[in-house]
Amino acid sequence: MQIDVITLFPQMFDAVREFGITRVALEKGLVCLGCYNPRDYTDDNYRTVDDRPYGGGPGMVMMSEPLAKCIDAVREQNSGPLICLSPQGEKLDQKLVAELAESSNIALLCGRYEGIDERILESRVDREISIGDYVVAGGEFPAMVVVEAIARLVPGVLGNASSAAEDSFTDGLLDCPHYTRPEVFEGSEVPSVLLSGNHERIMHWRLKQSLGRTWTRRPDLIRGRQLDEIEQRLLKEFQLEQHDD
Ligand code: SAM
């Protein structure tokens, strides 16, 4: 998969190149990451990429001309959707990540300052994506969130493919709790079922915890889901156990 990022701060993406699962994805050649700086597409000595907003007001706006040239250069080798990171975009969720991971190419446009000249959004951007209802200073961290979330879904990137399948949101539920050694930590024991070696009981316990957590923490997800008979029974058990505690 080819991911090209348009950013005034290409060095920030060294973090993606050098660490964790994105590094693995790049080393294995499963994801290729290109960075393009709009400053390289300016004509003046100061390599100006921003200017004051028409109509007045605070801050600066990213200028259309260098951005247009930069985007057009990217489009010569990347014909996938051009996505602008924006707090005004559709909210990123696992379903959208999975949809993006299906593309063989995508390009990500990172804003800075007050944002990007609207005419670029109208003429060149295919969609806008937000990482949540809050504002950060630039599109770089949001773009890195998108890159990492996508990379872990690219086949071959994760050591164990089923780990992504069992993550929160993949099947509409939150993940179950996890434990590792030691068996007792500060007097708190690992649930005995996990030490039982009984795979069916473990599977049911995990599903029960997933259902219970989702019901407790994200009731909106449970409301939007048709529970089968086993799931209904396990959720009831979880609710009764909470009641007993
Ligand atoms: N004035 C803009 C607004 O209120 O909609 C915010 C501009 S913000 C300071 C600068 C850039 O950061 C944006 O152009 C966008 O690329 C990025 N950004 C900020 N918050 C974001 C979010 N929640 N999701 C995605 N990108 C975001």
CSV table of C-alpha atoms and ligand atoms in Angstrom, one decimal:
chain,number,residue,atom,x,y,z
A,1,MET,CA,0.0,0.0,0.0
A,2,GLN,CA,1.3,3.4,-0.9
A,3,ILE,CA,0.6,6.3,1.5
A,4,ASP,CA,1.7,9.8,0.6
A,5,VAL,CA,1.5,12.6,3.1
A,6,ILE,CA,1.5,16.3,2.3
A,7,THR,CA,3.0,18.1,5.3
A,8,LEU,CA,5.0,21.2,6.3
A,9,PHE,CA,6.7,18.9,8.8
A,10,PRO,CA,7.9,15.8,7.0
A,11,GLN,CA,10.4,15.0,9.8
A,12,MET,CA,7.5,14.3,12.2
A,13,PHE,CA,6.9,11.2,10.2
A,14,ASP,CA,10.3,9.8,11.3
A,15,ALA,CA,8.3,8.6,14.3
A,16,VAL,CA,6.2,6.4,11.9
A,17,ARG,CA,9.3,5.2,10.0
A,18,GLU,CA,11.4,4.4,13.1
A,19,PHE,CA,9.0,2.8,15.6
A,20,GLY,CA,6.6,0.0,16.2
A,21,ILE,CA,4.2,-1.6,13.8
A,22,THR,CA,4.5,1.1,11.2
A,23,ARG,CA,8.3,0.5,11.0
A,24,VAL,CA,7.6,-3.2,10.6
A,25,ALA,CA,5.1,-2.5,7.8
A,26,LEU,CA,7.6,-0.3,6.0
A,27,GLU,CA,10.5,-2.7,6.5
A,28,LYS,CA,8.5,-5.6,5.1
A,29,GLY,CA,7.6,-3.4,2.1
A,30,LEU,CA,3.9,-3.9,2.9
A,31,VAL,CA,3.4,-0.1,3.2
A,32,CYS,CA,5.4,2.6,1.5
A,33,LEU,CA,5.4,6.1,2.9
A,34,GLY,CA,6.2,9.2,0.9
A,35,CYS,CA,6.3,12.8,2.4
A,36,TYR,CA,5.8,15.9,0.3
A,37,ASN,CA,6.4,19.4,1.6
A,38,PRO,CA,4.4,22.3,0.0
A,39,ARG,CA,7.4,24.6,0.7
A,40,ASP,CA,9.3,22.7,-2.1
A,41,TYR,CA,6.6,24.0,-4.5
A,42,THR,CA,7.0,27.7,-3.7
A,43,ASP,CA,8.5,30.3,-6.0
A,44,ASP,CA,9.8,33.0,-3.5
A,45,ASN,CA,13.0,33.1,-1.5
A,46,TYR,CA,11.1,32.7,1.8
A,47,ARG,CA,9.3,29.6,0.6
A,48,THR,CA,6.1,31.1,1.8
A,49,VAL,CA,3.2,28.7,2.3
A,50,ASP,CA,0.8,30.8,4.4
A,51,ASP,CA,-0.9,34.2,4.3
A,52,ARG,CA,-3.4,36.4,6.2
A,53,PRO,CA,-7.0,35.5,5.9
A,54,TYR,CA,-9.2,37.6,3.6
A,55,GLY,CA,-11.8,39.5,5.8
A,56,GLY,CA,-9.3,39.8,8.6
A,57,GLY,CA,-9.2,37.8,11.9
A,58,PRO,CA,-6.5,35.9,13.7
A,59,GLY,CA,-4.0,33.4,12.3
A,60,MET,CA,-2.8,32.5,8.9
A,61,VAL,CA,-4.2,30.3,6.1
A,62,MET,CA,-2.3,27.7,4.0
A,63,MET,CA,-2.1,29.2,0.5
A,64,SER,CA,-3.7,27.5,-2.4
A,65,GLU,CA,-0.8,27.8,-5.0
A,66,PRO,CA,2.0,25.8,-3.3
A,67,LEU,CA,-0.6,23.3,-2.1
A,68,ALA,CA,-2.0,22.8,-5.6
A,69,LYS,CA,1.4,22.3,-7.1
A,70,CYS,CA,2.4,19.9,-4.4
A,71,ILE,CA,-0.9,17.9,-4.6
A,72,ASP,CA,-0.7,17.7,-8.4
A,73,ALA,CA,2.9,16.3,-8.1
A,74,VAL,CA,1.6,13.6,-5.6
A,75,ARG,CA,-1.3,12.8,-7.9
A,76,GLU,CA,1.1,11.9,-10.7
A,77,GLN,CA,2.1,8.8,-8.8
A,78,ASN,CA,-0.8,8.3,-6.4
A,79,SER,CA,-4.3,8.2,-7.8
A,80,GLY,CA,-6.0,7.0,-4.6
A,81,PRO,CA,-8.3,9.2,-2.5
A,82,LEU,CA,-6.9,12.5,-1.3
A,83,ILE,CA,-7.9,12.8,2.4
A,84,CYS,CA,-7.6,16.1,4.3
A,85,LEU,CA,-7.3,15.8,8.1
A,86,SER,CA,-9.8,18.2,9.5
A,87,PRO,CA,-11.7,18.6,12.7
A,88,GLN,CA,-14.7,19.3,10.4
A,89,GLY,CA,-14.5,15.9,8.7
A,90,GLU,CA,-16.3,12.6,9.1
A,91,LYS,CA,-15.2,11.0,12.4
A,92,LEU,CA,-12.6,8.2,12.1
A,93,ASP,CA,-13.8,4.9,13.4
A,94,GLN,CA,-12.7,1.3,12.9
A,95,LYS,CA,-15.1,0.8,10.0
A,96,LEU,CA,-13.6,3.8,8.2
A,97,VAL,CA,-10.1,2.5,8.9
A,98,ALA,CA,-11.0,-0.9,7.4
A,99,GLU,CA,-12.4,0.8,4.4
A,100,LEU,CA,-9.3,2.9,3.9
A,101,ALA,CA,-7.1,-0.2,4.4
A,102,GLU,CA,-8.7,-1.7,1.3
A,103,SER,CA,-7.2,1.0,-1.0
A,104,SER,CA,-3.9,0.4,-2.6
A,105,ASN,CA,-3.0,4.1,-2.5
A,106,ILE,CA,-4.1,7.0,-0.4
A,107,ALA,CA,-2.8,10.6,0.1
A,108,LEU,CA,-3.2,12.5,3.3
A,109,LEU,CA,-3.2,16.3,3.5
A,110,CYS,CA,-2.1,17.9,6.8
A,111,GLY,CA,-3.4,21.4,7.6
A,112,ARG,CA,-1.7,23.9,9.8
A,113,TYR,CA,-2.5,27.4,11.1
A,114,GLU,CA,-6.2,28.3,10.8
A,115,GLY,CA,-6.5,25.7,8.0
A,116,ILE,CA,-6.4,25.4,4.3
A,117,ASP,CA,-7.7,27.8,1.6
A,118,GLU,CA,-11.2,26.5,0.9
A,119,ARG,CA,-10.6,26.3,-2.8
A,120,ILE,CA,-8.1,23.5,-2.4
A,121,LEU,CA,-10.7,21.5,-0.4
A,122,GLU,CA,-13.3,22.1,-3.2
A,123,SER,CA,-11.0,21.4,-6.1
A,124,ARG,CA,-8.7,18.6,-5.0
A,125,VAL,CA,-9.8,16.9,-1.8
A,126,ASP,CA,-11.9,13.8,-1.9
A,127,ARG,CA,-12.9,13.6,1.7
A,128,GLU,CA,-12.1,15.1,5.1
A,129,ILE,CA,-11.5,13.0,8.2
A,130,SER,CA,-11.4,14.0,11.8
A,131,ILE,CA,-9.8,12.1,14.7
A,132,GLY,CA,-12.4,13.5,17.1
A,133,ASP,CA,-14.3,16.5,18.3
A,134,TYR,CA,-11.3,18.6,19.5
A,135,VAL,CA,-8.7,20.7,17.8
A,136,VAL,CA,-5.0,20.0,17.6
A,137,ALA,CA,-2.4,22.4,16.0
A,138,GLY,CA,-1.8,20.4,12.8
A,139,GLY,CA,-2.9,17.5,10.7
A,140,GLU,CA,0.4,15.6,11.3
A,141,PHE,CA,-0.6,13.7,14.4
A,142,PRO,CA,-4.1,12.9,13.0
A,143,ALA,CA,-2.4,11.6,9.8
A,144,MET,CA,-0.1,9.4,11.9
A,145,VAL,CA,-3.2,8.0,13.7
A,146,VAL,CA,-4.7,7.2,10.3
A,147,VAL,CA,-1.4,5.6,9.0
A,148,GLU,CA,-0.9,3.4,12.1
A,149,ALA,CA,-4.6,2.3,12.3
A,150,ILE,CA,-4.5,1.4,8.6
A,151,ALA,CA,-1.0,-0.3,8.7
A,152,ARG,CA,-2.1,-2.8,11.4
A,153,LEU,CA,-4.9,-4.0,9.1
A,154,VAL,CA,-2.6,-4.5,6.1
A,155,PRO,CA,-2.3,-8.3,5.7
A,156,GLY,CA,1.1,-9.5,7.0
A,157,VAL,CA,1.9,-6.5,9.1
A,158,LEU,CA,0.7,-7.9,12.5
A,159,GLY,CA,2.5,-11.1,13.6
A,160,ASN,CA,-0.8,-12.7,14.5
A,161,ALA,CA,-3.6,-11.7,12.1
A,162,SER,CA,-6.3,-12.6,14.7
A,163,SER,CA,-5.2,-9.9,17.1
A,164,ALA,CA,-6.7,-7.2,14.9
A,165,ALA,CA,-9.9,-9.3,14.5
A,166,GLU,CA,-10.3,-9.5,18.3
A,167,ASP,CA,-9.7,-5.8,19.0
A,168,SER,CA,-12.3,-3.4,20.2
A,169,PHE,CA,-14.8,-2.2,17.5
A,170,THR,CA,-13.9,-4.9,14.9
A,171,ASP,CA,-17.0,-6.9,15.6
A,172,GLY,CA,-18.8,-4.0,17.3
A,173,LEU,CA,-17.8,-4.7,20.9
A,174,LEU,CA,-15.1,-3.6,23.2
A,175,ASP,CA,-12.2,-6.0,23.8
A,176,CYS,CA,-12.2,-8.2,26.9
A,177,PRO,CA,-9.6,-7.6,29.7
A,178,HIS,CA,-6.2,-9.1,29.4
A,179,TYR,CA,-3.7,-10.5,32.0
A,180,THR,CA,-0.2,-11.8,31.9
A,181,ARG,CA,2.3,-13.0,34.6
A,182,PRO,CA,2.4,-13.0,37.6
A,183,GLU,CA,-0.7,-14.9,38.6
A,184,VAL,CA,-1.0,-12.7,41.7
A,185,PHE,CA,-0.2,-9.0,41.6
A,186,GLU,CA,-0.6,-6.9,44.7
A,187,GLY,CA,-3.0,-9.5,46.0
A,188,SER,CA,-5.1,-9.4,42.9
A,189,GLU,CA,-5.5,-12.8,41.1
A,190,VAL,CA,-5.9,-13.6,37.4
A,191,PRO,CA,-9.5,-14.9,36.9
A,192,SER,CA,-9.2,-18.6,37.4
A,193,VAL,CA,-11.0,-19.5,34.2
A,194,LEU,CA,-8.0,-18.2,32.3
A,195,LEU,CA,-5.8,-20.7,34.0
A,196,SER,CA,-8.2,-23.6,33.4
A,197,GLY,CA,-6.9,-24.6,30.0
A,198,ASN,CA,-10.6,-25.1,28.9
A,199,HIS,CA,-10.8,-23.2,25.6
A,200,GLU,CA,-14.6,-23.2,25.4
A,201,ARG,CA,-15.0,-21.7,28.9
A,202,ILE,CA,-12.3,-19.2,28.2
A,203,MET,CA,-14.0,-18.1,24.9
A,204,HIS,CA,-17.3,-17.7,26.7
A,205,TRP,CA,-15.7,-15.8,29.6
A,206,ARG,CA,-14.0,-13.4,27.1
A,207,LEU,CA,-17.2,-12.9,25.2
A,208,LYS,CA,-19.1,-12.2,28.4
A,209,GLN,CA,-16.5,-9.6,29.5
A,210,SER,CA,-16.6,-8.0,26.1
A,211,LEU,CA,-20.4,-7.7,26.2
A,212,GLY,CA,-20.4,-6.5,29.8
A,213,ARG,CA,-17.7,-3.9,29.2
A,214,THR,CA,-19.5,-2.6,26.1
A,215,TRP,CA,-22.8,-2.5,28.0
A,216,THR,CA,-21.1,-0.6,30.8
A,217,ARG,CA,-18.8,1.7,28.9
A,218,ARG,CA,-20.4,2.1,25.5
A,219,PRO,CA,-24.2,1.3,25.7
A,220,ASP,CA,-24.6,3.0,22.3
A,221,LEU,CA,-22.7,0.0,20.7
A,222,ILE,CA,-24.9,-2.6,22.4
A,223,ARG,CA,-28.1,-0.7,21.4
A,224,GLY,CA,-27.0,-0.8,17.8
A,225,ARG,CA,-26.4,-4.6,17.9
A,226,GLN,CA,-28.6,-7.6,17.5
A,227,LEU,CA,-27.5,-10.0,20.2
A,228,ASP,CA,-27.8,-13.7,19.5
A,229,GLU,CA,-29.1,-16.2,22.1
A,230,ILE,CA,-25.7,-16.9,23.6
A,231,GLU,CA,-24.7,-13.3,23.8
A,232,GLN,CA,-28.0,-12.4,25.5
A,233,ARG,CA,-27.4,-15.1,28.1
A,234,LEU,CA,-23.8,-14.1,28.7
A,235,LEU,CA,-24.7,-10.4,29.1
A,236,LYS,CA,-27.5,-11.3,31.5
A,237,GLU,CA,-25.0,-13.3,33.5
A,238,PHE,CA,-22.6,-10.4,33.5
A,239,GLN,CA,-25.3,-8.0,34.7
A,240,LEU,CA,-26.4,-10.4,37.5
A,241,GLU,CA,-22.7,-10.8,38.6
A,242,GLN,CA,-22.4,-7.0,38.8
A,243,HIS,CA,-25.6,-6.9,40.8
A,244,ASP,CA,-24.2,-9.4,43.3
A,245,ASP,CA,-20.9,-7.5,43.8
B,1,SAM,N1,-9.7,26.5,12.2
B,1,SAM,C1,-9.9,25.1,12.1
B,1,SAM,C2,-11.2,24.7,12.6
B,1,SAM,O1,-11.6,25.2,13.6
B,1,SAM,O2,-11.9,23.9,12.0
B,1,SAM,C3,-8.8,24.3,12.9
B,1,SAM,C4,-7.5,24.4,12.3
B,1,SAM,S1,-6.3,23.4,13.2
B,1,SAM,C5,-5.6,24.6,14.3
B,1,SAM,C6,-5.0,23.2,12.0
B,1,SAM,C7,-5.1,21.8,11.3
B,1,SAM,O3,-5.0,20.8,12.3
B,1,SAM,C8,-6.3,21.5,10.6
B,1,SAM,O4,-6.3,22.1,9.3
B,1,SAM,C9,-6.3,20.0,10.5
B,1,SAM,O5,-5.5,19.6,9.4
B,1,SAM,C10,-5.6,19.7,11.8
B,1,SAM,N2,-6.6,19.2,12.8
B,1,SAM,C11,-6.9,19.8,13.9
B,1,SAM,N3,-7.8,19.1,14.7
B,1,SAM,C12,-8.0,18.0,14.0
B,1,SAM,C13,-8.9,16.9,14.2
B,1,SAM,N4,-9.6,16.8,15.3
B,1,SAM,N5,-8.9,15.9,13.3
B,1,SAM,C14,-8.1,16.0,12.1
B,1,SAM,N6,-7.3,17.0,11.9
B,1,SAM,C15,-7.3,18.0,12.8
